[in-house]
Coordinates of C-alpha atoms in Angstrom, one line a residue:
Chain J
M44 CA 114.6 89.4 87.2
L45 CA 111.3 88.7 89.0
Y46 CA 108.5 89.7 86.3
A47 CA 108.1 87.4 83.7
A48 CA 109.6 89.0 80.7
G49 CA 107.4 86.5 78.1
I50 CA 108.4 85.4 74.9
A51 CA 109.8 88.1 72.3
A52 CA 107.5 88.9 69.6
N53 CA 109.9 87.9 66.8
S54 CA 112.0 84.8 65.9
S55 CA 115.5 86.5 66.1
G56 CA 115.0 87.0 69.9
E57 CA 115.2 91.0 69.3
H58 CA 112.1 92.6 69.9
D59 CA 110.4 94.8 67.3
M60 CA 109.9 98.8 67.5
V61 CA 106.4 99.4 68.7
S62 CA 105.1 102.1 67.0
A63 CA 103.7 105.4 68.8
D64 CA 100.2 104.9 67.4
L65 CA 100.2 101.6 70.0
L66 CA 99.5 104.1 72.8
S67 CA 96.2 106.0 71.6
K68 CA 94.6 102.6 71.8
Y69 CA 95.0 103.0 75.7
P70 CA 92.7 105.7 76.7
F71 CA 95.2 107.1 79.5
F72 CA 98.0 107.6 77.1
A73 CA 95.8 108.9 74.0
V74 CA 96.0 112.5 75.6
L75 CA 99.3 112.1 75.9
S76 CA 101.4 114.2 73.7
P77 CA 102.5 113.1 70.5
R78 CA 106.2 113.9 71.6
T79 CA 106.1 112.0 75.4
Q80 CA 104.0 109.0 73.2
R81 CA 107.2 108.4 70.7
H82 CA 109.2 108.8 73.7
I83 CA 107.7 105.8 75.8
A84 CA 107.1 103.8 72.7
E85 CA 110.4 103.8 72.1
R86 CA 110.9 101.9 75.5
L87 CA 108.1 99.8 75.2
V88 CA 109.2 95.8 75.0
P89 CA 106.6 93.7 73.1
A90 CA 106.1 89.9 74.6
E91 CA 103.9 87.1 74.3
Y92 CA 102.3 84.7 76.9
S93 CA 100.9 81.4 76.9
P94 CA 97.9 80.7 79.3
G95 CA 98.9 80.2 83.2
V96 CA 102.1 82.5 83.0
D97 CA 102.6 84.5 86.6
L98 CA 103.1 88.4 85.1
Y99 CA 103.9 89.1 89.0
Q100 CA 103.1 87.5 91.9
Q101 CA 101.7 89.1 95.2
G102 CA 104.7 90.0 97.6
D103 CA 107.1 91.0 94.3
P104 CA 109.1 94.2 94.5
P105 CA 107.6 96.6 91.9
T106 CA 106.7 95.3 88.6
P107 CA 106.7 96.3 85.3
L108 CA 103.3 98.5 83.8
Y109 CA 101.8 95.9 81.2
M110 CA 99.7 97.5 78.3
L111 CA 97.4 94.2 77.1
R112 CA 97.3 94.0 73.3
T113 CA 95.2 90.3 73.3
G114 CA 94.2 87.8 75.7
R115 CA 93.2 88.1 79.4
V116 CA 94.9 88.2 82.7
K117 CA 93.3 87.9 86.2
L118 CA 94.6 90.0 89.2
Y119 CA 94.1 87.9 92.6
R120 CA 95.2 87.8 96.4
Q121 CA 95.9 84.6 97.5
S122 CA 96.2 83.2 101.2
R123 CA 96.6 79.5 102.0
D124 CA 94.0 77.3 99.9
K125 CA 91.6 80.9 99.3
C126 CA 91.6 83.0 96.3
Q127 CA 90.0 86.3 95.4
I128 CA 90.0 87.3 91.7
L129 CA 90.2 91.0 92.1
A130 CA 89.5 92.3 88.6
L131 CA 90.0 90.8 84.6
P132 CA 91.8 93.5 83.0
L133 CA 90.6 93.5 79.1
P134 CA 92.9 94.2 76.2
G135 CA 93.6 98.1 76.1
D136 CA 93.6 98.0 79.9
C137 CA 97.2 98.3 81.7
L138 CA 98.3 96.7 85.2
G139 CA 101.3 96.4 87.3
A140 CA 103.6 98.9 88.9
E141 CA 100.8 99.2 91.6
S142 CA 103.5 100.1 94.2
L143 CA 106.4 101.7 92.3
S144 CA 105.9 104.7 94.3
T145 CA 106.3 103.3 97.6
G146 CA 108.9 100.7 96.8
A147 CA 106.3 98.1 99.0
P148 CA 105.5 94.7 97.7
S149 CA 103.0 94.3 94.9
P150 CA 99.6 94.0 96.3
Y151 CA 97.9 91.1 94.1
S152 CA 99.0 88.9 91.8
A153 CA 98.7 88.8 88.1
T154 CA 98.7 85.6 85.7
T155 CA 97.5 85.2 82.0
L156 CA 94.1 83.7 81.7
A157 CA 94.5 83.0 77.8
P158 CA 97.2 83.4 75.2
T159 CA 98.2 87.2 75.8
S160 CA 100.4 89.4 74.2
A161 CA 101.0 92.4 75.7
V162 CA 104.0 95.5 75.7
Y163 CA 105.5 96.5 78.8
L164 CA 107.8 99.2 80.9
P165 CA 110.6 97.7 83.1
P166 CA 110.4 99.3 86.5
D167 CA 113.5 101.1 86.2
V168 CA 112.5 102.5 82.5
L169 CA 109.2 103.2 83.9
Q170 CA 110.7 105.4 86.8
A171 CA 112.8 107.4 84.8
L172 CA 110.1 108.0 82.0
L173 CA 108.1 109.1 85.1
D174 CA 110.5 111.7 86.4
E175 CA 111.4 113.0 82.9
L176 CA 108.0 113.4 81.7
P177 CA 105.2 115.0 83.5
D178 CA 102.1 114.5 81.7
F179 CA 103.3 111.0 82.0
Q180 CA 103.3 111.0 85.2
E181 CA 99.8 112.6 85.5
A182 CA 98.3 109.9 83.1
F183 CA 99.8 107.3 85.6
L184 CA 98.3 108.5 88.6
K185 CA 95.2 108.5 86.8
L186 CA 95.8 104.9 86.1
I187 CA 96.2 104.1 89.6
T188 CA 93.4 106.0 90.6
N189 CA 90.9 104.0 88.0
R190 CA 92.1 101.1 89.8
L191 CA 91.6 102.6 93.0
K192 CA 87.7 103.2 92.5
Q193 CA 87.3 99.3 90.8
F194 CA 88.4 98.4 94.3
V195 CA 85.9 100.8 95.8
T196 CA 83.2 99.3 93.6
L197 CA 84.7 95.7 94.4
V198 CA 84.7 96.3 98.3
H199 CA 81.0 97.7 98.3
D200 CA 79.7 94.6 96.3
L201 CA 81.4 91.8 98.6
A202 CA 80.3 94.0 101.5
F203 CA 76.6 94.2 100.6
R204 CA 75.6 91.7 98.2
D205 CA 75.0 88.2 98.6
V206 CA 76.3 85.6 96.4
T207 CA 73.1 85.7 93.4
S208 CA 73.5 89.0 93.3
R209 CA 77.3 89.2 92.9
L210 CA 77.5 86.6 90.3
A211 CA 74.6 88.5 88.6
M212 CA 76.6 91.5 88.8
I213 CA 80.0 90.3 87.5
L214 CA 77.8 88.4 84.5
L215 CA 76.1 92.0 83.7
A216 CA 79.5 93.7 83.7
R217 CA 81.2 91.0 81.1
A218 CA 78.1 91.3 78.9
E219 CA 78.6 95.2 78.9
S220 CA 82.4 95.1 78.1
E221 CA 82.8 91.7 76.0
G222 CA 79.6 90.8 75.1
Q223 CA 78.3 90.2 71.2
P224 CA 74.6 90.0 70.0
H225 CA 73.3 86.3 69.7
E226 CA 70.3 84.3 69.4
G227 CA 68.5 87.2 71.0
G228 CA 70.6 87.4 73.9
I229 CA 74.5 88.6 74.4
V230 CA 77.2 86.0 74.4
F231 CA 80.9 86.2 75.8
D232 CA 83.9 83.7 76.4
R233 CA 83.5 81.8 79.2
L234 CA 87.1 82.3 80.2
L235 CA 86.7 81.2 83.9
S236 CA 86.4 77.9 85.5
Q237 CA 83.3 77.5 88.3
Q238 CA 86.5 77.5 90.8
E239 CA 87.3 80.9 89.3
F240 CA 83.6 82.4 89.3
A241 CA 84.0 81.3 93.0
D242 CA 87.2 83.2 93.3
M243 CA 85.8 86.6 92.1
V244 CA 82.6 86.0 94.1
G245 CA 84.1 85.0 97.1
T246 CA 82.3 81.8 97.8
A247 CA 82.9 77.9 97.1
R248 CA 82.6 76.4 93.8
E249 CA 79.4 74.8 95.2
V250 CA 77.2 77.9 95.9
V251 CA 78.5 78.9 92.3
Y252 CA 77.4 75.6 90.3
R253 CA 73.8 76.2 92.4
T254 CA 73.7 79.6 91.6
F255 CA 74.6 78.8 88.1
K256 CA 72.2 76.2 87.7
K257 CA 69.4 78.3 88.9
F258 CA 69.7 80.9 86.6
E259 CA 69.9 78.3 84.0
D260 CA 66.3 77.1 85.0
E261 CA 64.9 80.5 85.0
R262 CA 66.0 80.9 81.4
L263 CA 68.5 83.6 82.5
V264 CA 71.8 82.3 80.8
N265 CA 73.3 78.9 79.0
L266 CA 76.5 78.1 79.8
T267 CA 78.5 75.9 77.7
R268 CA 82.0 74.6 78.3
T269 CA 83.5 77.9 76.3
T270 CA 80.9 80.3 76.5
I271 CA 78.1 82.2 78.2
L272 CA 74.7 83.4 76.7
I273 CA 73.2 86.2 79.0
R274 CA 68.9 85.6 77.6
D275 CA 67.4 87.9 80.1
L276 CA 69.2 91.1 80.6
E277 CA 67.2 93.0 82.3
T278 CA 66.2 90.5 85.0
L279 CA 69.6 89.7 85.6
R280 CA 70.0 93.2 86.0
A281 CA 67.5 93.3 88.7
I282 CA 69.1 90.5 90.4
A283 CA 72.7 92.4 90.6
L284 CA 71.2 95.6 92.2
Q285 CA 69.7 94.3 95.0
E286 CA 71.9 94.9 98.3
A287 CA 70.8 91.6 99.9
R288 CA 72.5 92.7 103.5
Chain Q
M229 CA 83.9 121.2 112.7
A230 CA 85.3 124.2 115.0
E231 CA 87.9 127.2 114.2
S232 CA 90.1 126.8 111.3
L233 CA 93.4 127.8 112.6
P234 CA 96.7 128.3 110.1
I235 CA 99.1 124.9 110.2
N236 CA 103.0 125.5 110.5
F237 CA 105.6 123.8 108.4
N238 CA 106.9 121.5 111.1
E239 CA 103.1 120.1 111.6
L240 CA 102.9 119.5 108.0
C241 CA 106.2 117.7 107.9
E242 CA 105.1 115.2 110.6
I243 CA 102.6 113.8 107.3
P244 CA 104.6 110.8 105.6
A245 CA 103.4 111.7 102.4
F246 CA 104.7 115.2 102.7
R247 CA 108.0 114.3 104.3
D248 CA 110.2 113.9 101.1
L249 CA 108.8 117.2 99.3
P250 CA 111.3 120.3 99.3
A251 CA 111.0 122.7 101.6
Q252 CA 109.2 125.2 99.3
Q253 CA 106.5 123.1 98.4
V254 CA 105.5 122.0 102.2
Q255 CA 105.5 125.7 102.7
S256 CA 102.7 126.6 100.0
L257 CA 100.9 123.9 101.0
A258 CA 100.8 124.8 104.6
A259 CA 99.7 128.1 103.1
V260 CA 96.4 126.8 101.5
M261 CA 95.9 124.0 104.0
V262 CA 93.1 124.4 107.1
R263 CA 92.9 122.9 110.0
R264 CA 89.8 121.6 111.1
H265 CA 88.4 119.9 114.5
Y266 CA 85.7 117.2 114.8
A267 CA 84.0 115.9 118.1
P268 CA 83.7 112.0 118.4
G269 CA 80.8 110.6 116.2
Q270 CA 80.4 113.8 114.3
F271 CA 80.7 113.2 110.5
I272 CA 83.1 114.6 108.1
F273 CA 81.9 113.7 104.9
I274 CA 78.9 111.6 103.6
E275 CA 79.2 108.7 101.2
G276 CA 77.4 110.3 97.8
E277 CA 78.4 113.8 98.3
Q278 CA 80.4 116.2 96.1
A279 CA 84.3 115.5 96.9
D280 CA 86.1 118.7 97.2
S281 CA 89.3 117.7 99.4
L282 CA 92.0 115.6 100.4
W283 CA 92.1 115.1 104.1
F284 CA 95.1 114.0 106.4
V285 CA 94.9 113.2 110.0
F286 CA 97.0 115.3 112.6
Q287 CA 95.1 113.8 115.8
G288 CA 92.6 111.1 116.5
R289 CA 91.0 108.4 115.0
V290 CA 88.9 108.6 111.6
K291 CA 86.3 105.7 110.8
I292 CA 85.8 105.1 107.1
I293 CA 82.3 103.4 106.6
K294 CA 79.8 102.3 103.7
H295 CA 76.4 101.9 103.9
S296 CA 74.1 99.6 101.7
L297 CA 70.7 100.7 100.7
N298 CA 69.3 98.8 103.4
G299 CA 71.1 100.8 105.9
R300 CA 73.9 98.2 107.0
V301 CA 77.3 99.7 108.0
Q302 CA 80.5 98.3 106.9
G303 CA 83.6 99.7 108.2
L304 CA 86.2 99.7 105.6
C305 CA 89.1 100.5 107.9
L306 CA 90.4 103.2 110.5
M307 CA 92.4 106.3 110.1
N308 CA 95.2 107.2 112.4
R309 CA 97.5 110.0 112.2
G310 CA 99.5 110.8 109.5
K311 CA 97.0 108.9 107.2
C312 CA 95.5 110.1 104.4
F313 CA 91.7 109.7 103.2
G314 CA 89.2 111.1 100.9
S315 CA 88.3 109.9 97.6
C316 CA 89.7 111.3 94.2
P317 CA 88.0 114.5 93.7
L318 CA 90.8 115.7 91.0
F319 CA 90.5 112.4 89.0
E320 CA 86.8 112.6 87.8
M321 CA 85.5 110.7 91.4
E322 CA 83.0 113.2 92.0
K323 CA 81.3 111.9 94.8
N324 CA 82.8 110.4 97.9
P325 CA 83.0 106.3 97.9
A326 CA 82.7 106.1 101.3
T327 CA 81.6 108.0 104.8
A328 CA 84.2 109.6 107.2
Q329 CA 83.3 110.0 110.9
A330 CA 85.4 110.9 113.6
L331 CA 86.0 108.4 115.9
D332 CA 87.5 110.5 119.1
Q333 CA 88.7 114.2 119.2
V334 CA 89.9 114.5 115.7
T335 CA 92.1 117.4 114.0
L336 CA 92.3 117.1 110.4
F337 CA 94.6 118.9 107.9
V338 CA 92.5 119.8 104.4
L339 CA 93.7 120.4 101.2
P340 CA 90.7 122.0 99.2
E341 CA 90.7 120.8 95.7
E342 CA 90.7 124.4 93.9
A343 CA 94.2 124.8 96.1
L344 CA 95.2 121.2 94.8
Q345 CA 94.6 121.6 91.1
Q346 CA 96.5 125.0 91.2
L347 CA 99.4 123.7 93.0
K348 CA 99.6 120.2 90.7
G349 CA 99.9 121.8 87.8
H350 CA 103.3 123.3 88.0
D351 CA 104.3 120.8 90.8
P352 CA 105.8 117.2 90.1
H353 CA 106.6 116.7 93.2
L354 CA 103.1 116.7 94.6
V355 CA 101.9 114.3 92.0
K356 CA 104.7 112.4 93.1
A357 CA 103.3 112.5 97.2
L358 CA 99.5 111.9 95.5
L359 CA 100.7 108.7 93.7
H360 CA 102.3 107.4 97.0
I361 CA 99.0 108.0 98.6
Y362 CA 96.8 106.5 96.4
S363 CA 99.4 103.4 95.9
Q364 CA 99.1 102.9 99.5
R365 CA 95.3 103.1 99.3
L366 CA 95.5 100.7 96.6
D367 CA 97.3 98.0 98.7
H368 CA 94.9 98.7 101.3
L369 CA 91.4 98.5 99.3
A370 CA 93.0 95.3 97.9
R371 CA 93.7 93.7 101.4
V372 CA 89.8 94.6 102.4
S373 CA 88.4 92.6 99.3
E374 CA 90.4 89.8 100.0
V375 CA 89.2 90.0 103.5
L376 CA 85.4 90.5 102.6
G377 CA 85.7 87.8 99.9
S378 CA 87.5 85.1 101.2
W379 CA 88.1 84.9 105.4
T380 CA 84.9 84.0 107.5
V381 CA 83.0 86.1 110.0
S382 CA 85.6 85.0 112.7
D383 CA 88.8 85.4 110.7
R384 CA 87.4 89.2 110.2
I385 CA 86.8 89.9 113.7
N386 CA 90.1 88.5 114.9
D387 CA 91.5 90.5 112.2
C388 CA 90.1 93.6 113.1
L389 CA 91.1 92.7 116.6
L390 CA 94.5 92.7 115.4
T391 CA 94.5 95.6 113.4
Y392 CA 93.1 98.2 115.8
A393 CA 95.2 96.8 119.1
N394 CA 97.0 99.2 121.1
R395 CA 99.8 98.6 122.9
E396 CA 100.3 99.3 126.6
G397 CA 103.8 97.7 127.9
P398 CA 103.4 93.8 127.3
Q399 CA 99.9 94.4 127.2
S400 CA 97.4 94.6 123.9
Y401 CA 94.1 95.7 124.1
V402 CA 91.3 97.2 121.5
E403 CA 88.6 100.1 122.2
L404 CA 86.1 99.6 120.0
T405 CA 82.2 98.8 121.6
Q406 CA 81.2 95.6 119.9
E407 CA 78.8 97.3 117.6
K408 CA 82.3 98.8 116.2
L409 CA 84.1 96.0 115.9
A410 CA 80.8 94.3 114.1
A411 CA 80.4 97.6 111.4
L412 CA 84.5 96.7 111.4
S413 CA 84.4 93.4 110.6
G414 CA 81.3 93.3 108.3
T415 CA 78.5 91.2 110.9
V416 CA 76.4 92.1 113.6
R417 CA 77.1 92.5 116.8
E418 CA 75.4 89.2 118.3
V419 CA 77.9 87.4 116.0
V420 CA 80.8 89.5 117.4
T421 CA 79.5 88.8 121.0
R422 CA 79.4 84.7 120.7
H423 CA 82.9 84.7 119.2
L424 CA 84.5 87.0 121.7
G425 CA 82.8 84.7 124.2
L426 CA 84.5 81.7 122.4
L427 CA 87.7 83.5 122.3
E428 CA 87.5 84.2 125.9
K429 CA 87.0 80.5 127.0
E430 CA 90.1 80.0 125.2
G431 CA 92.0 82.5 127.3
I432 CA 92.8 84.1 124.0
V433 CA 91.4 87.6 125.0
R434 CA 89.2 89.1 128.2
N435 CA 86.4 91.1 128.1
E436 CA 86.2 94.0 130.2
T437 CA 84.5 97.1 130.2
G438 CA 84.8 99.1 127.3
R439 CA 87.7 97.1 125.8
I440 CA 89.1 93.8 125.0
V441 CA 92.5 92.7 126.3
I442 CA 94.2 90.5 124.1
L443 CA 96.2 87.5 126.0
N444 CA 97.4 85.6 122.9
A445 CA 97.6 87.4 119.6
D446 CA 99.3 84.4 117.8
A447 CA 96.1 82.5 118.2
L448 CA 94.5 85.5 116.6
L449 CA 96.2 85.4 113.3
P450 CA 93.9 84.6 110.6
P451 CA 94.7 83.5 107.1
C452 CA 97.5 85.2 105.4
S453 CA 99.0 85.8 108.4
C454 CA 102.2 87.3 106.9
E455 CA 100.8 90.7 106.4
D456 CA 101.6 93.5 108.4
H457 CA 99.1 94.4 110.6
S458 CA 100.4 98.6 110.9
T459 CA 99.5 99.0 107.1
H460 CA 95.5 98.7 108.0
A461 CA 95.0 101.5 109.6

C-alpha cells in the first residue's frame, strides 16, 4: 500500500464504525440519499496522522479519497528543490483520488501540517462505490470540478498578480475561511513557515520576509510565531485585488 | 463559425473520452452534438461569458488564454485533436474561466449544456467520461500552477518550445510567433527574442522565418524534466 494508512483511531487496532451522520458535514456528500450515505459510511476507514506525514506523493498511483475531520494538509507539486503549494484544504474538505478515473499518476502530493484526523475510502473501495452508486458518482464529479475551479483561480493569480498582491490574497482568503475576531482585527493560526508562504506565493523566502515586514510596517498585519492578526482587512483587500502584470 | 453539419459515429469515436462508451451512448451523443468551424484567430468563447457547452477538438488547434484586468494575455495551453475544453457549465461554473481562440483552421464538436444535462441524468457512462476529462484537466492545471509559480521565465519558454514542438522525421520545430510564445510562457516578446538569441548562440535552436528548429531538445528540459510533454497540450 503506497498511501499512508495512519494510525487506527482506537487502541485495539480495529477501526470504529463511522456514523453516516459524518457525511452530512461534507457539503458534497450531504446531498446524497440516506441509503447512499449509510453505504459509504460503512466503508470509511478512520485514521489519525502526526504532522509531516505524506498522505500520498506526486506520481503515486491513484490514491484513496480522504475527508478531513480536523487538522490541516498542504497539496503541492515539487520539482528539484522548488515547491509550489496548490491548496490548503480545511476540515470538511476532501482530497485525493484525483487520478482514479484516468489511472494516471497523482498530480500532486499531500502532507499533513498539523495533527490531523481523517476518514478515507481506499481506491478499490471508492471505485466499487462509484460504479454502484450513481448519485455518489455525480457528487465525486462535483468534487473534482470544484478543485478544478480552485486551480483556475490559482493559475489566474500566479499569472497576473505580483508577489505583494498574491501574499495579500492568501492572507485574505485564510482570514475569511479560518479567522476569528480578535483585538479589533481577525486572527488565525499561522500554520505555515516563511518558506511555505513562499511556496504558496511562488517566490523566494527572502521576498516573503520583506513583504511581511512591509505589511507590518504599514500596520496591516501582526505576525507572531504561531498566529497572524489581520489589522486592516480593507487595505489588504485593495492590495490583493491589484493585478500588477 | 460556419455551417453546422451532423457528426457521424466514427468521427465521434476518434475523441479519446468517448472511446470506451457503449455504441448506443456514442450514437445518442452524435445525435445531439454539433460541428462548428472556426478560422485562425477567431474567438470561440470569451472569458467571463456565459458558459453553455463542452467543446472537443476534431481538427486544428485551440489556444486557451486568460486576460488580466490590465489587458495582459497569459496563454494556458494549446488544445489539439481529441482534447476537450470549455468550462464546467454543469456544475455551477456559469462563466467561462478563460478565453478560447482558434490558432489555425479548427473544427470542433460541441455538446450543448441542455443536451448534456438530459443525457447525464440517465447515463452513468457519460458521467464516467466527464470524470475522465475533468481529471485530466486537474492534472493539467496543477502542472500549469507549478510552471507559473516556480519556474524562471527561461524555464517557461523552454518548456513551451518542447510542448508545442512538431516532429518531422528526426527534426523538431515550433511554428509559433515570438508573440504567441511570449503569451504562452507568461512574458513579453522582447524577453523571448533575447532568450531565443541565447539558445541559438549555444546551438540549442535555430531561428528561421516563421519557425524555431530545435537542435538539442535535452538542453531545453526544464526542472521537473520527468514530465511527459505530450500531456501538456
